[in-house]
Amino acid sequence: MQRLADNVLSHLKRAAEPAVSFWLNDADVPCKVQDHCDVIYSLCLLNRLDLIAPRALNRFASLIPQLALPGWNSTASQPPTEALNVHNFAYLLGTLNILKRRGIGDLYPRIELKRKPDFDRLFFGNGLTPKYPAKFTHHAWRVSHWLGGVPSILLSLSKSVSVAADAAEKRLAPSIIAINGRLNPKTGMIREYQSEFLQHAFRFAYQLRHDPDLGDLGGVAHILWVNWAMGIPYVASEQLAEASVKALARRGRFLEGVPYCLDFDLLQIARTATQAGGNAPALEAEASRYLADIEAFFAQSDLGAYTLHKFPGALATYAEAQLVTQGPGAAIDIIKDAYWL
């Protein structure tokens, strides 16, 4: 692990990304929230949060009140510097969870500065199902960012010891029950569509550029993360374990050419679904292969166009592989720490 960490840090520093300079070199440079989160998740997974520059945390804290956040009404007189979608808000809260749990700093009070919660805006009229754009009904991976992201936000806020915690907690359990109830009981997959004909047409078109089966698994992963963090049994855990391990066995080195989030999604499903009652005897072989492949990837002198946002997915995949091959405590279980990735 030490050699991997050294190689990854070397690549991060050479990438000349503004957010890396912000956190490691005390550079006061503008960055998108996602980039900040990528750096903190990466340092956490490398167990190197000690590298954070002295003034970086306070500068980051000052940015939070300036953001437009889903489910919150702003009372600020100035326009927001950046508007976050549900996915990136869940990612921001995951970052705050990491910083708080590692004793770096509690930035949750900054979420409530110049804002009031309005969680009804996050749901359809029934108040249970997270609101997503109707045009994505047939796109499980797209829809999942709302179906998983909203409960992840509520889970983070419910643990934050804030004035919004009670309101978030009241929404959380009913929404999780409703979302799990909308999954296909035979496969465990997301099934928001109403027309089988249109779904077949969508999958036909989708497969021209992507694997629809991987999209389905990568989608439901966003919902399973909250279930895993809360200790809630998976719908069709055995089928999910089997489907994810079979998909992993069909990969080359990585599911998207380079180590990224989809590798983490499927390996995390396979590990946790197996513990939740599934059966995946080939899982350890796939995890061992990931350890070797990720180490070899970062041992390269040049990663080409590998971007900052890919680092957390790669490192989280490596941690999952360690948890599979070496058991609990071998690495960070990032979803139980952050509730999102």
Coordinates of C-alpha atoms in Angstrom, one line a residue:
M1 CA 0.0 0.0 0.0
Q2 CA 2.8 2.4 0.8
R3 CA 4.3 2.2 -2.7
L4 CA 0.8 2.7 -4.2
A5 CA 0.3 5.8 -2.0
D6 CA 3.6 7.2 -3.0
N7 CA 2.9 6.7 -6.7
V8 CA -0.6 8.2 -6.4
L9 CA 0.6 11.3 -4.5
S10 CA 3.3 11.8 -7.1
H11 CA 0.8 11.7 -9.9
L12 CA -1.6 14.0 -8.0
K13 CA 1.1 16.6 -7.4
R14 CA 2.2 16.5 -11.1
A15 CA -1.3 16.9 -12.3
A16 CA -1.1 20.6 -11.6
E17 CA -4.8 20.6 -10.6
P18 CA -5.8 23.8 -8.8
A19 CA -7.6 21.9 -6.0
V20 CA -4.4 19.9 -5.3
S21 CA -2.5 23.1 -4.9
F22 CA -5.3 24.5 -2.8
W23 CA -5.2 21.7 -0.3
L24 CA -1.5 20.7 -0.3
N25 CA 0.4 23.9 -1.2
D26 CA -1.7 26.6 0.5
A27 CA -2.6 28.1 -2.8
D28 CA -5.6 30.4 -2.8
V29 CA -7.1 29.5 -6.2
P30 CA -10.7 29.1 -7.3
C31 CA -11.9 25.5 -7.7
K32 CA -15.2 23.7 -8.2
V33 CA -16.7 21.9 -5.2
Q34 CA -16.3 18.5 -6.9
D35 CA -12.5 19.1 -7.3
H36 CA -12.2 19.9 -3.6
C37 CA -14.1 16.8 -2.7
D38 CA -11.9 14.7 -5.0
V39 CA -8.8 15.8 -3.2
I40 CA -10.2 15.1 0.3
Y41 CA -11.5 11.7 -0.6
S42 CA -8.2 10.8 -2.2
L43 CA -6.2 11.9 0.8
C44 CA -8.5 10.1 3.1
L45 CA -8.3 6.8 1.1
L46 CA -4.5 7.2 1.1
N47 CA -4.6 7.9 4.9
R48 CA -2.7 11.2 4.2
L49 CA -5.1 13.9 5.4
D50 CA -2.1 15.1 7.4
L51 CA -0.9 16.7 4.2
I52 CA -3.6 19.4 4.3
A53 CA -2.1 22.9 4.3
P54 CA -2.6 25.0 7.4
R55 CA -5.0 27.5 6.0
A56 CA -6.8 25.3 3.4
L57 CA -9.6 24.2 5.7
N58 CA -10.6 27.7 6.7
R59 CA -10.6 28.9 3.1
F60 CA -12.7 25.9 2.1
A61 CA -15.1 26.6 5.0
S62 CA -15.6 30.2 3.7
L63 CA -16.8 28.9 0.3
I64 CA -19.7 26.8 1.7
P65 CA -22.1 29.6 2.6
Q66 CA -21.8 30.9 -1.0
L67 CA -23.2 27.8 -2.6
A68 CA -26.7 27.1 -3.8
L69 CA -27.8 23.8 -2.3
P70 CA -30.7 21.4 -3.2
G71 CA -33.4 21.4 -0.5
W72 CA -32.3 24.7 0.9
N73 CA -33.6 28.3 0.4
S74 CA -30.9 30.9 0.4
T75 CA -31.3 34.1 2.5
A76 CA -28.1 35.6 1.2
S77 CA -28.2 38.9 -0.7
Q78 CA -25.4 37.9 -3.1
P79 CA -25.9 35.4 -5.9
P80 CA -24.3 32.0 -5.4
T81 CA -20.8 31.3 -6.7
E82 CA -21.8 27.7 -7.7
A83 CA -25.1 25.8 -7.7
L84 CA -24.8 22.1 -6.7
N85 CA -26.9 19.3 -8.0
V86 CA -28.1 16.5 -5.7
H87 CA -25.1 14.3 -6.6
N88 CA -22.5 17.0 -5.8
F89 CA -24.3 18.1 -2.6
A90 CA -24.2 14.5 -1.4
Y91 CA -20.5 14.4 -2.3
L92 CA -19.9 17.7 -0.4
L93 CA -21.5 16.3 2.7
G94 CA -19.5 13.1 2.3
T95 CA -16.4 15.3 2.4
L96 CA -17.6 17.1 5.5
N97 CA -18.2 13.7 7.1
I98 CA -14.7 12.7 6.4
L99 CA -13.2 15.9 7.8
K100 CA -15.4 15.7 10.9
R101 CA -14.7 12.0 11.6
R102 CA -11.0 12.4 11.1
G103 CA -10.9 15.3 13.6
I104 CA -9.8 17.8 10.9
G105 CA -12.8 20.1 11.5
D106 CA -16.6 20.2 11.7
L107 CA -17.9 22.4 8.9
Y108 CA -21.5 21.5 9.2
P109 CA -22.5 24.8 10.8
R110 CA -21.5 26.4 7.5
I111 CA -24.2 24.6 5.7
E112 CA -26.9 26.5 7.6
L113 CA -25.4 29.9 7.3
K114 CA -27.7 32.2 5.2
R115 CA -30.0 29.2 4.4
K116 CA -33.2 27.6 5.6
P117 CA -34.1 23.9 4.8
D118 CA -37.0 23.1 2.5
F119 CA -36.7 19.3 2.0
D120 CA -40.1 19.1 0.4
R121 CA -38.5 20.4 -2.7
L122 CA -36.5 17.2 -3.0
F123 CA -39.5 14.9 -3.4
F124 CA -42.4 14.3 -5.6
G125 CA -45.8 15.1 -4.3
N126 CA -46.1 11.9 -2.3
G127 CA -43.2 13.2 -0.1
L128 CA -41.5 9.8 -0.3
T129 CA -39.8 9.4 -3.7
P130 CA -36.9 11.8 -4.6
K131 CA -37.8 14.1 -7.5
Y132 CA -35.9 13.4 -10.7
P133 CA -36.4 14.7 -14.2
A134 CA -39.1 12.6 -16.0
K135 CA -37.0 12.4 -19.1
F136 CA -34.6 10.0 -17.3
T137 CA -37.3 7.5 -16.3
H138 CA -35.7 4.8 -18.5
H139 CA -32.1 5.7 -17.5
A140 CA -31.4 3.8 -14.3
W141 CA -27.9 5.3 -13.9
R142 CA -29.2 8.9 -14.2
V143 CA -32.2 8.4 -12.0
S144 CA -30.1 6.8 -9.3
H145 CA -28.3 10.0 -8.5
W146 CA -31.5 11.3 -7.1
L147 CA -32.9 8.1 -5.7
G148 CA -29.6 7.5 -3.8
G149 CA -28.4 11.1 -3.5
V150 CA -31.4 12.5 -1.6
P151 CA -31.4 9.9 1.2
S152 CA -27.6 10.2 1.4
I153 CA -28.0 13.9 1.9
L154 CA -30.7 13.3 4.6
L155 CA -28.5 10.7 6.3
S156 CA -25.6 13.1 6.5
L157 CA -27.7 16.0 7.7
S158 CA -29.4 13.7 10.3
K159 CA -26.0 13.0 11.9
S160 CA -24.8 16.6 11.7
V161 CA -26.1 17.9 15.1
S162 CA -27.7 20.8 13.3
V163 CA -31.1 22.5 13.4
A164 CA -32.0 20.6 10.2
A165 CA -31.2 17.2 11.7
D166 CA -34.6 16.4 13.0
A167 CA -36.4 17.3 9.7
A168 CA -33.9 15.2 7.8
E169 CA -34.2 12.2 10.0
K170 CA -38.0 12.3 9.8
R171 CA -37.8 12.1 6.0
L172 CA -35.0 9.5 5.8
A173 CA -36.6 6.2 6.9
P174 CA -39.8 6.6 4.9
S175 CA -37.9 7.6 1.8
I176 CA -35.6 4.6 2.0
I177 CA -38.5 2.2 2.5
A178 CA -40.3 3.8 -0.5
I179 CA -37.2 3.7 -2.7
N180 CA -36.3 0.0 -1.9
G181 CA -40.0 -0.8 -2.6
R182 CA -39.5 0.5 -6.1
L183 CA -36.7 -1.9 -6.9
N184 CA -37.3 -5.0 -8.9
P185 CA -37.7 -7.8 -6.3
K186 CA -36.3 -10.4 -8.7
T187 CA -33.1 -8.6 -9.7
G188 CA -32.7 -5.8 -7.1
M189 CA -32.4 -3.3 -10.0
I190 CA -34.0 0.1 -10.4
R191 CA -37.3 -0.1 -12.2
E192 CA -38.8 3.4 -12.6
Y193 CA -40.1 2.9 -16.2
Q194 CA -43.7 2.0 -17.0
S195 CA -43.4 0.7 -20.6
E196 CA -41.4 -2.4 -21.4
F197 CA -41.4 -1.5 -25.1
L198 CA -39.8 1.9 -24.4
Q199 CA -37.3 0.4 -22.0
H200 CA -36.2 -2.1 -24.7
A201 CA -35.9 0.7 -27.2
F202 CA -33.8 2.7 -24.7
R203 CA -31.5 -0.2 -23.9
F204 CA -31.0 -0.8 -27.7
A205 CA -30.0 2.8 -28.2
Y206 CA -27.9 2.9 -25.0
Q207 CA -25.8 -0.1 -25.9
L208 CA -24.5 1.7 -29.0
R209 CA -22.1 3.5 -26.6
H210 CA -22.4 1.8 -23.2
D211 CA -23.2 -1.5 -21.6
P212 CA -26.8 -1.3 -20.2
D213 CA -26.2 -4.0 -17.7
L214 CA -23.2 -2.1 -16.2
G215 CA -25.4 1.0 -16.2
D216 CA -28.1 -0.8 -14.2
L217 CA -25.5 -2.1 -11.7
G218 CA -23.7 1.3 -11.4
G219 CA -27.1 2.9 -10.9
V220 CA -28.5 0.7 -8.1
A221 CA -25.1 1.1 -6.3
H222 CA -26.1 4.6 -5.4
I223 CA -29.1 3.3 -3.6
L224 CA -27.3 0.4 -2.0
W225 CA -24.7 2.8 -0.4
V226 CA -27.3 4.2 1.9
N227 CA -28.7 0.8 2.7
W228 CA -25.1 -0.4 3.5
A229 CA -24.4 2.7 5.7
M230 CA -27.7 2.1 7.6
G231 CA -27.5 -1.7 7.9
I232 CA -30.7 -2.2 5.8
P233 CA -30.9 -5.6 3.9
Y234 CA -30.6 -5.4 0.1
V235 CA -33.5 -6.3 -2.2
A236 CA -32.4 -9.5 -4.1
S237 CA -28.9 -9.6 -2.5
E238 CA -28.1 -13.0 -4.0
Q239 CA -29.0 -11.9 -7.5
L240 CA -27.0 -8.6 -7.1
A241 CA -23.9 -10.5 -5.9
E242 CA -24.1 -12.9 -8.8
A243 CA -24.7 -10.2 -11.4
S244 CA -21.9 -7.9 -10.2
V245 CA -19.2 -10.7 -10.0
K246 CA -20.2 -11.9 -13.5
A247 CA -19.8 -8.4 -14.8
L248 CA -16.4 -8.0 -13.1
A249 CA -15.2 -11.3 -14.6
R250 CA -16.0 -10.0 -18.1
R251 CA -13.8 -6.9 -17.7
G252 CA -10.4 -6.4 -19.2
R253 CA -8.2 -4.5 -16.7
F254 CA -10.9 -2.0 -15.8
L255 CA -14.5 -1.4 -16.7
E256 CA -13.9 2.0 -18.3
G257 CA -10.4 1.5 -19.6
V258 CA -8.8 3.1 -16.6
P259 CA -9.7 2.6 -12.9
Y260 CA -12.7 4.7 -12.1
C261 CA -16.0 4.8 -10.1
L262 CA -17.7 2.0 -12.0
D263 CA -15.1 -0.4 -10.8
F264 CA -15.8 0.6 -7.3
D265 CA -19.6 0.4 -7.8
L266 CA -19.5 -3.2 -8.9
L267 CA -16.9 -4.4 -6.5
Q268 CA -18.6 -2.7 -3.6
I269 CA -22.0 -4.3 -4.6
A270 CA -20.3 -7.7 -4.8
R271 CA -18.7 -7.4 -1.4
T272 CA -21.6 -6.0 0.5
A273 CA -24.3 -8.0 -1.3
T274 CA -22.4 -11.2 -0.4
Q275 CA -22.3 -10.1 3.2
A276 CA -26.0 -9.3 3.0
G277 CA -26.9 -12.8 2.0
G278 CA -25.6 -13.3 -1.5
N279 CA -23.2 -15.9 -2.8
A280 CA -20.1 -14.9 -4.8
P281 CA -17.4 -17.5 -4.6
A282 CA -15.3 -15.9 -7.4
L283 CA -15.2 -12.5 -5.7
E284 CA -11.8 -12.9 -4.0
A285 CA -10.1 -13.7 -7.4
E286 CA -11.6 -10.5 -8.9
A287 CA -10.5 -8.5 -5.9
S288 CA -6.9 -9.8 -6.1
R289 CA -6.8 -9.0 -9.8
Y290 CA -7.9 -5.4 -9.0
L291 CA -5.1 -5.0 -6.4
A292 CA -2.5 -6.0 -9.0
D293 CA -4.1 -4.0 -11.8
I294 CA -4.4 -0.7 -9.9
E295 CA -0.9 -1.0 -8.5
A296 CA 0.4 -1.5 -12.0
F297 CA -1.6 1.4 -13.4
F298 CA -0.3 3.9 -10.9
A299 CA 3.3 2.6 -11.2
Q300 CA 3.3 4.1 -14.7
S301 CA 5.4 7.3 -15.2
D302 CA 2.6 8.9 -17.3
L303 CA -1.1 8.4 -16.8
G304 CA -2.0 10.4 -19.9
A305 CA -5.3 12.3 -19.6
Y306 CA -6.3 10.7 -16.3
T307 CA -8.3 13.4 -14.5
L308 CA -8.6 14.3 -10.8
H309 CA -12.2 13.0 -10.5
K310 CA -11.0 9.5 -11.3
F311 CA -8.6 9.2 -8.4
P312 CA -11.2 8.6 -5.6
G313 CA -12.9 5.9 -7.7
A314 CA -9.6 4.1 -8.2
L315 CA -8.5 4.4 -4.6
A316 CA -11.9 3.3 -3.3
T317 CA -11.8 0.3 -5.6
Y318 CA -8.4 -0.6 -4.2
A319 CA -9.8 -0.3 -0.6
E320 CA -12.7 -2.5 -1.5
A321 CA -10.4 -5.1 -2.9
Q322 CA -8.4 -5.0 0.3
L323 CA -11.6 -5.5 2.4
V324 CA -12.5 -8.6 0.2
T325 CA -9.1 -10.2 0.4
Q326 CA -7.9 -9.3 3.9
G327 CA -11.2 -8.8 5.8
P328 CA -12.8 -6.0 7.9
G329 CA -10.3 -3.4 9.1
A330 CA -7.9 -3.9 6.2
A331 CA -8.9 -0.6 4.6
I332 CA -11.4 2.3 4.9
D333 CA -15.0 1.3 4.2
I334 CA -15.6 4.7 2.6
I335 CA -19.4 4.4 2.3
K336 CA -19.7 3.8 6.0
D337 CA -17.5 6.9 6.6
A338 CA -18.9 9.2 4.0
Y339 CA -22.3 7.8 2.8
W340 CA -21.5 8.7 -0.8
L341 CA -18.7 8.7 -3.4

